[in-house]
Every structure is written in structure tokens, then in C-alpha cells.
CSV table of C-alpha atoms in Angstrom, one decimal:
chain,number,residue,atom,x,y,z
O,1009,MET,CA,-11.1,18.2,11.2
O,1010,SER,CA,-8.6,15.7,11.6
O,1011,GLY,CA,-10.5,14.3,14.8
O,1012,GLU,CA,-13.3,13.6,12.3
O,1013,TRP,CA,-12.1,12.6,9.1
O,1014,ASN,CA,-9.9,9.9,11.0
O,1015,ARG,CA,-12.9,8.8,12.9
O,1016,LEU,CA,-14.4,8.7,9.5
O,1017,VAL,CA,-10.9,6.2,8.2
O,1018,ALA,CA,-11.7,4.4,11.7
O,1019,GLU,CA,-15.2,3.7,10.9
O,1020,ALA,CA,-14.9,3.1,6.7
O,1021,ALA,CA,-16.0,0.2,4.8
O,1022,ASN,CA,-13.0,0.3,2.6
O,1023,ALA,CA,-9.7,2.2,4.9
O,1024,THR,CA,-6.8,1.5,6.0
O,1025,PHE,CA,-4.3,3.6,7.9
O,1026,LEU,CA,-2.2,5.6,5.3
O,1027,PHE,CA,-5.9,7.3,5.0
O,1028,ASP,CA,-5.2,8.2,8.7
O,1029,ARG,CA,-4.6,12.0,9.5
O,1030,ASN,CA,-0.8,11.8,10.7
O,1031,TYR,CA,-0.3,9.2,8.1
O,1032,MET,CA,-1.2,11.8,5.2
O,1033,ASP,CA,0.2,14.9,6.8
O,1034,TYR,CA,4.1,13.8,7.1
O,1035,HIS,CA,4.5,14.9,4.2
O,1036,ALA,CA,1.7,17.6,3.9
O,1037,ASP,CA,4.7,20.3,2.1
O,1038,ARG,CA,5.2,18.0,-1.0
O,1039,PHE,CA,1.7,17.9,-1.9
O,1040,ALA,CA,-1.1,21.0,-2.8
O,1041,ASP,CA,-4.1,19.3,-1.0
O,1042,ALA,CA,-7.3,18.8,-2.3
O,1043,SER,CA,-8.2,16.4,-0.3
O,1044,LEU,CA,-13.7,16.8,0.2
O,1045,VAL,CA,-15.9,15.0,2.5
O,1046,ALA,CA,-18.8,14.5,1.2
O,1047,CYS,CA,-21.5,15.5,3.3
O,1048,ARG,CA,-25.6,13.8,3.1
O,1049,LYS,CA,-28.0,15.8,5.9
O,1050,GLY,CA,-25.1,18.3,6.9
O,1051,ARG,CA,-22.8,15.3,8.3
O,1052,PRO,CA,-20.1,14.0,6.9
O,1053,VAL,CA,-20.0,10.8,5.3
O,1054,ALA,CA,-17.6,9.9,2.7
O,1055,LEU,CA,-13.9,11.3,2.5
O,1056,LEU,CA,-11.9,11.4,-1.0
O,1057,PRO,CA,-8.0,11.6,0.1
O,1058,ALA,CA,-7.3,14.2,-2.8
O,1059,ASN,CA,-4.2,16.6,-3.5
O,1060,ARG,CA,-4.4,19.9,-6.8
O,1061,SER,CA,-1.4,19.4,-9.5
O,1062,ASP,CA,-1.9,22.7,-11.6
O,1063,ASP,CA,-5.3,21.9,-13.7
O,1064,GLU,CA,-5.3,18.0,-12.3
O,1065,LEU,CA,-7.2,16.3,-9.4
O,1066,HIS,CA,-5.6,12.7,-8.5
O,1067,SER,CA,-6.3,10.5,-5.2
O,1068,HIS,CA,-4.0,11.8,-3.5
O,1069,GLN,CA,0.1,11.4,-4.9
O,1070,GLY,CA,1.4,10.4,-1.7
O,1071,LEU,CA,-0.9,7.1,-0.9
O,1072,THR,CA,-0.2,4.2,-3.0
O,1073,TYR,CA,-3.4,3.5,-3.9
O,1074,GLY,CA,-7.4,6.1,-2.5
O,1075,GLY,CA,-10.6,6.0,-3.9
O,1076,TRP,CA,-13.6,7.2,-2.6
O,1077,ILE,CA,-13.7,5.9,1.4
O,1078,VAL,CA,-17.3,5.8,2.7
O,1079,PRO,CA,-19.1,3.7,5.7
O,1080,ARG,CA,-20.3,0.4,6.2
O,1081,ARG,CA,-23.8,1.3,6.6
O,1082,HIS,CA,-27.4,2.8,5.7
O,1083,PHE,CA,-24.7,3.9,1.9
O,1084,ASP,CA,-25.3,1.4,-1.0
O,1085,ALA,CA,-24.3,2.1,-4.9
O,1086,THR,CA,-26.8,3.7,-5.4
O,1087,ASP,CA,-25.9,6.3,-2.9
O,1088,TYR,CA,-22.8,5.9,-4.2
O,1089,LEU,CA,-23.4,7.0,-8.3
O,1090,SER,CA,-25.4,10.1,-6.4
O,1091,LEU,CA,-21.9,10.7,-4.5
O,1092,TRP,CA,-20.1,10.1,-7.8
O,1093,ASP,CA,-21.9,12.6,-10.0
O,1094,SER,CA,-22.0,16.0,-7.1
O,1095,TRP,CA,-18.2,15.0,-7.2
O,1096,LEU,CA,-17.6,15.3,-11.1
O,1097,GLU,CA,-19.8,18.5,-11.2
O,1098,TYR,CA,-17.9,20.0,-8.3
O,1099,SER,CA,-14.5,19.3,-9.7
O,1100,ARG,CA,-15.9,21.0,-13.1
O,1101,ARG,CA,-17.2,24.2,-11.4
O,1102,ALA,CA,-14.0,24.4,-9.4
O,1103,GLY,CA,-11.8,24.3,-13.2
O,1104,TYR,CA,-10.3,20.6,-13.7
O,1105,LYS,CA,-10.4,19.5,-16.6
O,1106,ALA,CA,-9.3,15.7,-15.4
O,1107,ILE,CA,-9.5,13.3,-12.2
O,1108,TYR,CA,-7.4,10.4,-12.1
O,1109,TYR,CA,-8.2,8.4,-9.1
O,1110,LYS,CA,-6.8,5.4,-7.9
O,1111,PRO,CA,-8.5,2.5,-6.0
O,1112,LEU,CA,-8.1,0.9,-3.4
O,1113,PRO,CA,-7.5,-2.6,-4.7
O,1114,PRO,CA,-10.1,-5.6,-3.1
O,1115,ILE,CA,-7.9,-7.1,-1.0
O,1116,TYR,CA,-7.2,-4.1,1.6
O,1117,HIS,CA,-11.5,-4.5,1.5
O,1118,GLN,CA,-12.2,-4.6,5.2
O,1119,LEU,CA,-16.0,-5.5,3.9
O,1120,PRO,CA,-17.0,-5.7,-0.1
O,1121,TRP,CA,-17.2,-2.8,-1.8
O,1122,GLN,CA,-16.0,-2.1,-5.7
O,1123,ALA,CA,-18.9,0.5,-6.9
O,1124,ASP,CA,-15.7,2.7,-7.6
O,1125,GLU,CA,-15.0,0.4,-10.3
O,1126,TYR,CA,-18.6,0.5,-11.5
O,1127,ALA,CA,-18.8,4.3,-11.1
O,1128,LEU,CA,-15.4,4.3,-12.9
O,1129,PHE,CA,-16.5,2.4,-16.0
O,1130,ARG,CA,-20.4,4.5,-16.0
O,1131,CYS,CA,-18.4,7.7,-17.0
O,1132,GLY,CA,-16.8,5.9,-19.6
O,1133,ALA,CA,-13.2,6.7,-17.3
O,1134,GLN,CA,-9.7,5.1,-18.9
O,1135,ARG,CA,-7.4,2.6,-16.7
O,1136,VAL,CA,-4.4,4.4,-17.9
O,1137,GLU,CA,-1.9,2.4,-15.6
O,1138,VAL,CA,-2.2,-1.2,-14.1
O,1139,ASN,CA,0.3,-3.0,-11.3
O,1140,LEU,CA,1.2,-6.0,-11.5
O,1141,SER,CA,2.1,-7.4,-7.6
O,1142,SER,CA,1.9,-10.7,-6.5
O,1143,THR,CA,0.1,-12.3,-3.3
O,1144,ILE,CA,-1.0,-14.6,-0.5
O,1145,ARG,CA,-4.2,-14.8,0.6
O,1146,LEU,CA,-3.7,-16.8,3.7
O,1147,ASP,CA,-6.1,-18.9,4.7
O,1148,SER,CA,-4.8,-21.0,1.3
O,1149,ASN,CA,-1.5,-20.7,1.3
O,1150,PRO,CA,0.6,-22.7,-1.4
O,1151,GLY,CA,3.7,-21.5,0.8
O,1152,PHE,CA,7.0,-21.5,-0.2
O,1153,ASN,CA,8.4,-24.5,-3.7
O,1154,THR,CA,10.8,-26.6,-4.0
O,1155,LEU,CA,13.7,-23.6,-4.3
O,1156,MET,CA,13.4,-21.6,-1.8
O,1157,ARG,CA,12.2,-24.4,1.5
O,1158,ARG,CA,16.0,-25.8,-0.2
O,1159,GLN,CA,17.1,-22.2,0.8
O,1160,LEU,CA,14.8,-21.5,3.3
O,1161,ARG,CA,17.1,-25.1,5.6
O,1162,LYS,CA,20.4,-23.3,4.7
O,1163,ALA,CA,19.3,-20.3,6.3
O,1164,LEU,CA,18.3,-22.3,9.4
O,1165,SER,CA,21.0,-24.9,9.1
O,1166,ALA,CA,23.3,-21.8,9.4
O,1167,GLY,CA,21.8,-20.7,12.8
O,1168,PHE,CA,20.9,-16.9,11.7
O,1169,LYS,CA,17.7,-15.9,13.7
O,1170,VAL,CA,15.0,-12.2,13.0
O,1171,SER,CA,14.5,-10.4,15.1
O,1172,GLU,CA,12.6,-7.3,14.9
O,1173,THR,CA,14.2,-3.4,14.8
O,1174,THR,CA,13.4,-0.4,16.0
O,1175,ASP,CA,16.9,0.9,14.1
O,1176,THR,CA,15.3,3.0,10.9
O,1177,GLU,CA,19.0,4.5,10.8
O,1178,ALA,CA,20.6,1.1,9.9
O,1179,PHE,CA,17.3,-0.5,7.7
O,1180,PHE,CA,17.9,3.2,5.3
O,1181,ARG,CA,21.2,2.8,5.2
O,1182,MET,CA,20.8,-0.9,4.3
O,1183,LEU,CA,17.6,-0.6,2.1
O,1184,SER,CA,19.5,2.5,0.3
O,1185,ALA,CA,23.2,0.6,-0.5
O,1186,CYS,CA,20.9,-1.8,-2.2
O,1187,LEU,CA,18.1,-0.4,-4.1
O,1188,SER,CA,20.8,1.7,-5.6
O,1189,GLU,CA,23.3,-0.9,-5.4
O,1190,ARG,CA,20.3,-3.1,-7.8
O,1191,HIS,CA,18.1,-0.5,-8.6
O,1192,GLY,CA,19.6,2.9,-9.5
O,1193,ALA,CA,16.4,4.1,-6.5
O,1194,VAL,CA,17.2,5.6,-3.7
O,1195,PRO,CA,13.4,4.6,-0.6
O,1196,VAL,CA,10.7,6.7,-1.7
O,1197,HIS,CA,11.1,7.8,1.9
O,1198,SER,CA,13.9,9.5,4.0
O,1199,ALA,CA,15.4,7.8,6.7
O,1200,ALA,CA,13.6,10.8,8.7
O,1201,GLU,CA,10.3,9.9,8.1
O,1202,LEU,CA,10.5,6.5,8.1
O,1203,GLN,CA,11.1,6.8,12.5
O,1204,LEU,CA,8.2,9.3,12.5
O,1205,LEU,CA,6.1,7.5,10.4
O,1206,ARG,CA,7.6,3.6,13.5
O,1207,SER,CA,6.7,6.4,16.6
O,1208,ARG,CA,2.8,7.5,14.6
O,1209,PHE,CA,2.1,4.2,14.3
O,1210,PRO,CA,4.3,0.9,15.7
O,1211,ASP,CA,1.6,-1.1,15.9
O,1212,ARG,CA,1.3,-0.8,12.3
O,1213,ILE,CA,5.4,-0.1,10.8
O,1214,ARG,CA,7.5,-3.3,12.5
O,1215,PHE,CA,10.5,-3.9,11.0
O,1216,PHE,CA,12.3,-7.2,10.9
O,1217,CYS,CA,16.3,-7.4,10.8
O,1218,VAL,CA,19.0,-10.5,10.3
O,1219,GLU,CA,22.2,-9.0,11.5
O,1220,ALA,CA,25.3,-10.8,11.0
O,1221,GLU,CA,29.2,-9.9,11.0
O,1222,SER,CA,27.5,-6.6,13.2
O,1223,ALA,CA,26.0,-5.2,10.3
O,1224,MET,CA,22.0,-5.7,9.6
O,1225,GLN,CA,22.2,-7.9,6.2
O,1226,ALA,CA,18.3,-7.8,5.2
O,1227,GLY,CA,14.7,-6.8,6.5
O,1228,VAL,CA,12.1,-5.9,5.5
O,1229,CYS,CA,10.0,-3.3,6.6
O,1230,VAL,CA,5.5,-4.2,6.9
O,1231,TYR,CA,2.9,-1.8,6.6
O,1232,ASP,CA,0.0,-3.8,8.8
O,1233,THR,CA,-3.3,-2.6,7.7
O,1234,GLY,CA,-5.1,-5.2,10.6
O,1235,PHE,CA,-6.0,-7.4,6.7
O,1236,VAL,CA,-2.9,-7.1,4.4
O,1237,ALA,CA,0.6,-7.5,5.7
O,1238,HIS,CA,2.0,-5.5,2.6
O,1239,ALA,CA,6.2,-5.7,2.5
O,1240,GLN,CA,6.7,-1.5,1.8
O,1241,TYR,CA,10.4,-2.3,1.7
O,1242,ILE,CA,12.1,-6.1,1.1
O,1243,ALA,CA,16.4,-5.5,0.9
O,1244,SER,CA,19.5,-7.4,1.0
O,1245,MET,CA,23.2,-6.8,1.3
O,1246,PRO,CA,25.6,-9.6,-0.8
O,1247,PHE,CA,26.1,-10.6,1.9
O,1248,GLY,CA,22.8,-11.4,2.6
O,1249,ARG,CA,21.6,-12.6,-0.7
O,1250,GLU,CA,24.0,-15.2,-0.4
O,1251,HIS,CA,23.1,-17.3,3.1
O,1252,HIS,CA,20.0,-16.6,1.7
O,1253,LEU,CA,18.8,-14.5,4.4
O,1254,LEU,CA,14.5,-13.1,2.4
O,1255,PRO,CA,13.1,-16.4,2.4
O,1256,LEU,CA,13.4,-17.2,6.1
O,1257,ILE,CA,12.5,-13.3,7.1
O,1258,PHE,CA,9.1,-14.4,5.2
O,1259,ASP,CA,9.3,-17.4,7.0
O,1260,SER,CA,8.5,-15.1,10.1
O,1261,LEU,CA,6.9,-13.3,9.0
O,1262,ILE,CA,3.8,-15.8,6.9
O,1263,GLN,CA,3.9,-17.6,9.8
O,1264,ARG,CA,4.3,-16.7,12.4
O,1265,VAL,CA,4.3,-12.7,12.9
O,1266,TYR,CA,1.3,-12.2,10.9
O,1267,ALA,CA,-0.3,-15.9,9.8
O,1268,SER,CA,-3.7,-14.6,11.3
O,1269,ARG,CA,-3.7,-11.5,8.4
O,1270,ARG,CA,-6.4,-12.2,5.4
O,1271,TYR,CA,-3.0,-11.6,3.2
O,1272,PHE,CA,0.7,-10.9,2.8
O,1273,ASP,CA,1.0,-8.8,-0.2
O,1274,PHE,CA,5.0,-8.3,-1.1
O,1275,GLY,CA,4.2,-4.8,-3.4
O,1276,ILE,CA,3.4,-4.5,-7.2
O,1277,SER,CA,7.1,-5.9,-9.6
O,1278,CYS,CA,6.5,-2.9,-12.4
O,1279,GLU,CA,8.5,-0.4,-13.0
O,1280,ASP,CA,6.7,3.0,-15.1
O,1281,GLN,CA,3.2,2.6,-14.8
O,1282,GLY,CA,3.5,-0.6,-15.6
O,1283,GLN,CA,4.6,-0.5,-19.3
O,1284,VAL,CA,7.9,-1.9,-17.8
O,1285,LEU,CA,7.9,-6.0,-15.9
O,1286,ASN,CA,10.0,-7.4,-13.6
O,1287,ALA,CA,10.0,-11.1,-14.4
O,1288,GLY,CA,13.3,-11.5,-12.1
O,1289,LEU,CA,11.3,-10.1,-9.5
O,1290,LEU,CA,8.0,-11.1,-9.8
O,1291,ARG,CA,9.4,-14.8,-10.5
O,1292,GLN,CA,11.2,-14.4,-6.1
O,1293,LYS,CA,7.8,-13.5,-4.8
O,1294,THR,CA,5.7,-16.1,-6.7
O,1295,ALA,CA,8.9,-18.5,-5.2
O,1296,LEU,CA,7.2,-16.7,-2.3
O,1297,GLY,CA,4.0,-18.3,-2.4
O,1298,GLY,CA,2.5,-14.5,-4.2
O,1299,ALA,CA,0.0,-15.0,-7.3
O,1300,PRO,CA,-1.0,-11.9,-9.0
O,1301,THR,CA,-3.2,-8.9,-8.2
O,1302,VAL,CA,-3.3,-4.8,-8.9
O,1303,TYR,CA,-3.3,-2.0,-7.8
O,1304,THR,CA,-5.3,0.0,-11.5
O,1305,ARG,CA,-4.9,3.9,-11.4
O,1306,TYR,CA,-8.0,6.2,-13.6
O,1307,ARG,CA,-8.1,9.4,-16.3
O,1308,ILE,CA,-11.3,11.1,-16.1
O,1309,SER,CA,-11.2,13.5,-18.5
O,1310,LEU,CA,-13.6,16.8,-17.6
């Protein structure tokens, strides 16, 4: 079934490689998979990456976003509402008391598709989480602000160079040190998981860094959907911050490596399900050209 699942993901109007089973299943031991396949006349047409937690059904908790994955053609909003009603009835019969649903943010759509937002409204869903991200539309990029342009010139004049790396162990060490020092946090992925995912998706998951004094001083892990280049991890050491190495990396990514993408997304600047905004982090991303976009989550009571 994974082959058929992956085929539908690849042909969908609103999917990214995170829904590919080769990505989803890397942490299968952590979640009780409850993904669904919707059929029409006996043929699979739509998919829902999901997991079960007690009597709740979740848009997969191991993924940043989710929602029903639908075909590009021969499937309109009327079809979608019929699917939605059948799904809610199935969920009630299966004993679920609530559904938590994460729509795919519109920047990731290959074709416009927000029928789920309408369906959520129709069934009285409650929006329970809104996380603020920062995104550049690359065909109308406002560019760095004055401070970031000044920092970029300093890094360039000092002769630092951006390179791509496959050394996920070194990247993970730097990332762990940065998150611990600045946020008291740990990476979502382990070093082994990062290596595994990079090996499965070498063209989609890439690592870029600046090295100095025999160590990695700043780096960015990018998830590339083909339409959106998303900064999955951003990290810098004290040396990297002192010498403004992150603006140097982002300039390379935005102006050259991913210049042909529709969007560059810096990721969310929130904690506690969106209730807490890291204003300093948001300002840094805004200074790099990012504008507000959101990642949302809804609760449907059954």
C-alpha cells in the first residue's frame, strides 16, 4: 500500500514530501498510525496522514502540517464536502471523541486548495492553535533591511564562505549546543534521524554551513518541497553571531540556491501553541525579508 500511497502524494494538488511514507514512517514507533485512505468506486482518491491518541484522532502529530491530500483533477469542493461528512461519520463510529486537524498552509499548495477551511467552518471546528511564521515570496522579495545588509557586507569582506555539508553529526552538535544555550531546548530530530532522512531525501533535505576555526559556526537545514524552501533548523555559535554568518548563509540560499522557488519560509517564532511570540526571533526574520504567514490547528468535537 505504501507504493500506492506515495503515488497519490506525488500526484496530489496539496502535498509535500513529508507525506511520503519514506518520511512519515521514520518515527512510526512513536505514534499509533491511524492514517486513512478514501476510495471512490473502489479506487483510492484521497489520503489523510493521521495518528490516534486515546479517543482523539490527530492530523499526524509527527508532522508540521497535514490535512486531507486530494487529487489535482476530477475532485471539486462538493466532492470534498461529501468526503468530509463520510469521514466525520466514520470517526464517530470508530469511537473518536475529537479530531485535531492541521490544514496545509497555502504556501505549500501546488494548486489552490482550501476546501478544508470551508469544511472546518461548516462543521463548527474551533481553531485552537495559530503559529506565526515568516515567509518571503521570492518573485517580490523585499530584501534584507539596512542592518542585515550591513552585517552581510561585513561577513563577505571577512572572507567567510558558505558550503553545503553532509556532516549531519557536526550540524547536530552545533544545533544542540545552540538550542540548549539560547532556548533551553533540544532538536525535534536526533542525529541518527537527520542522517536517515537526508539519506532518503538527499535532494529535498540539505544542510548549509559556514566553518571557521576548525568548527561549524553557523548552519541551516532546508526542507525543499519544490515550491517552498523551508528553514527546518537554524543555528549559530557565539563566533557565528559575532561575525554575522547567518545573514551570509541566508543570502546564499535566497539569492542563489533556492532562487527559483515560490517561497522561502523561515519557520515559526512561537511557543505554547502560538500563545507566546518570540518577538526578537520574529524581528530577525522580518529583517531578512520575511512577512507573516500562519500554521493553524483546529479541534472538531464529535
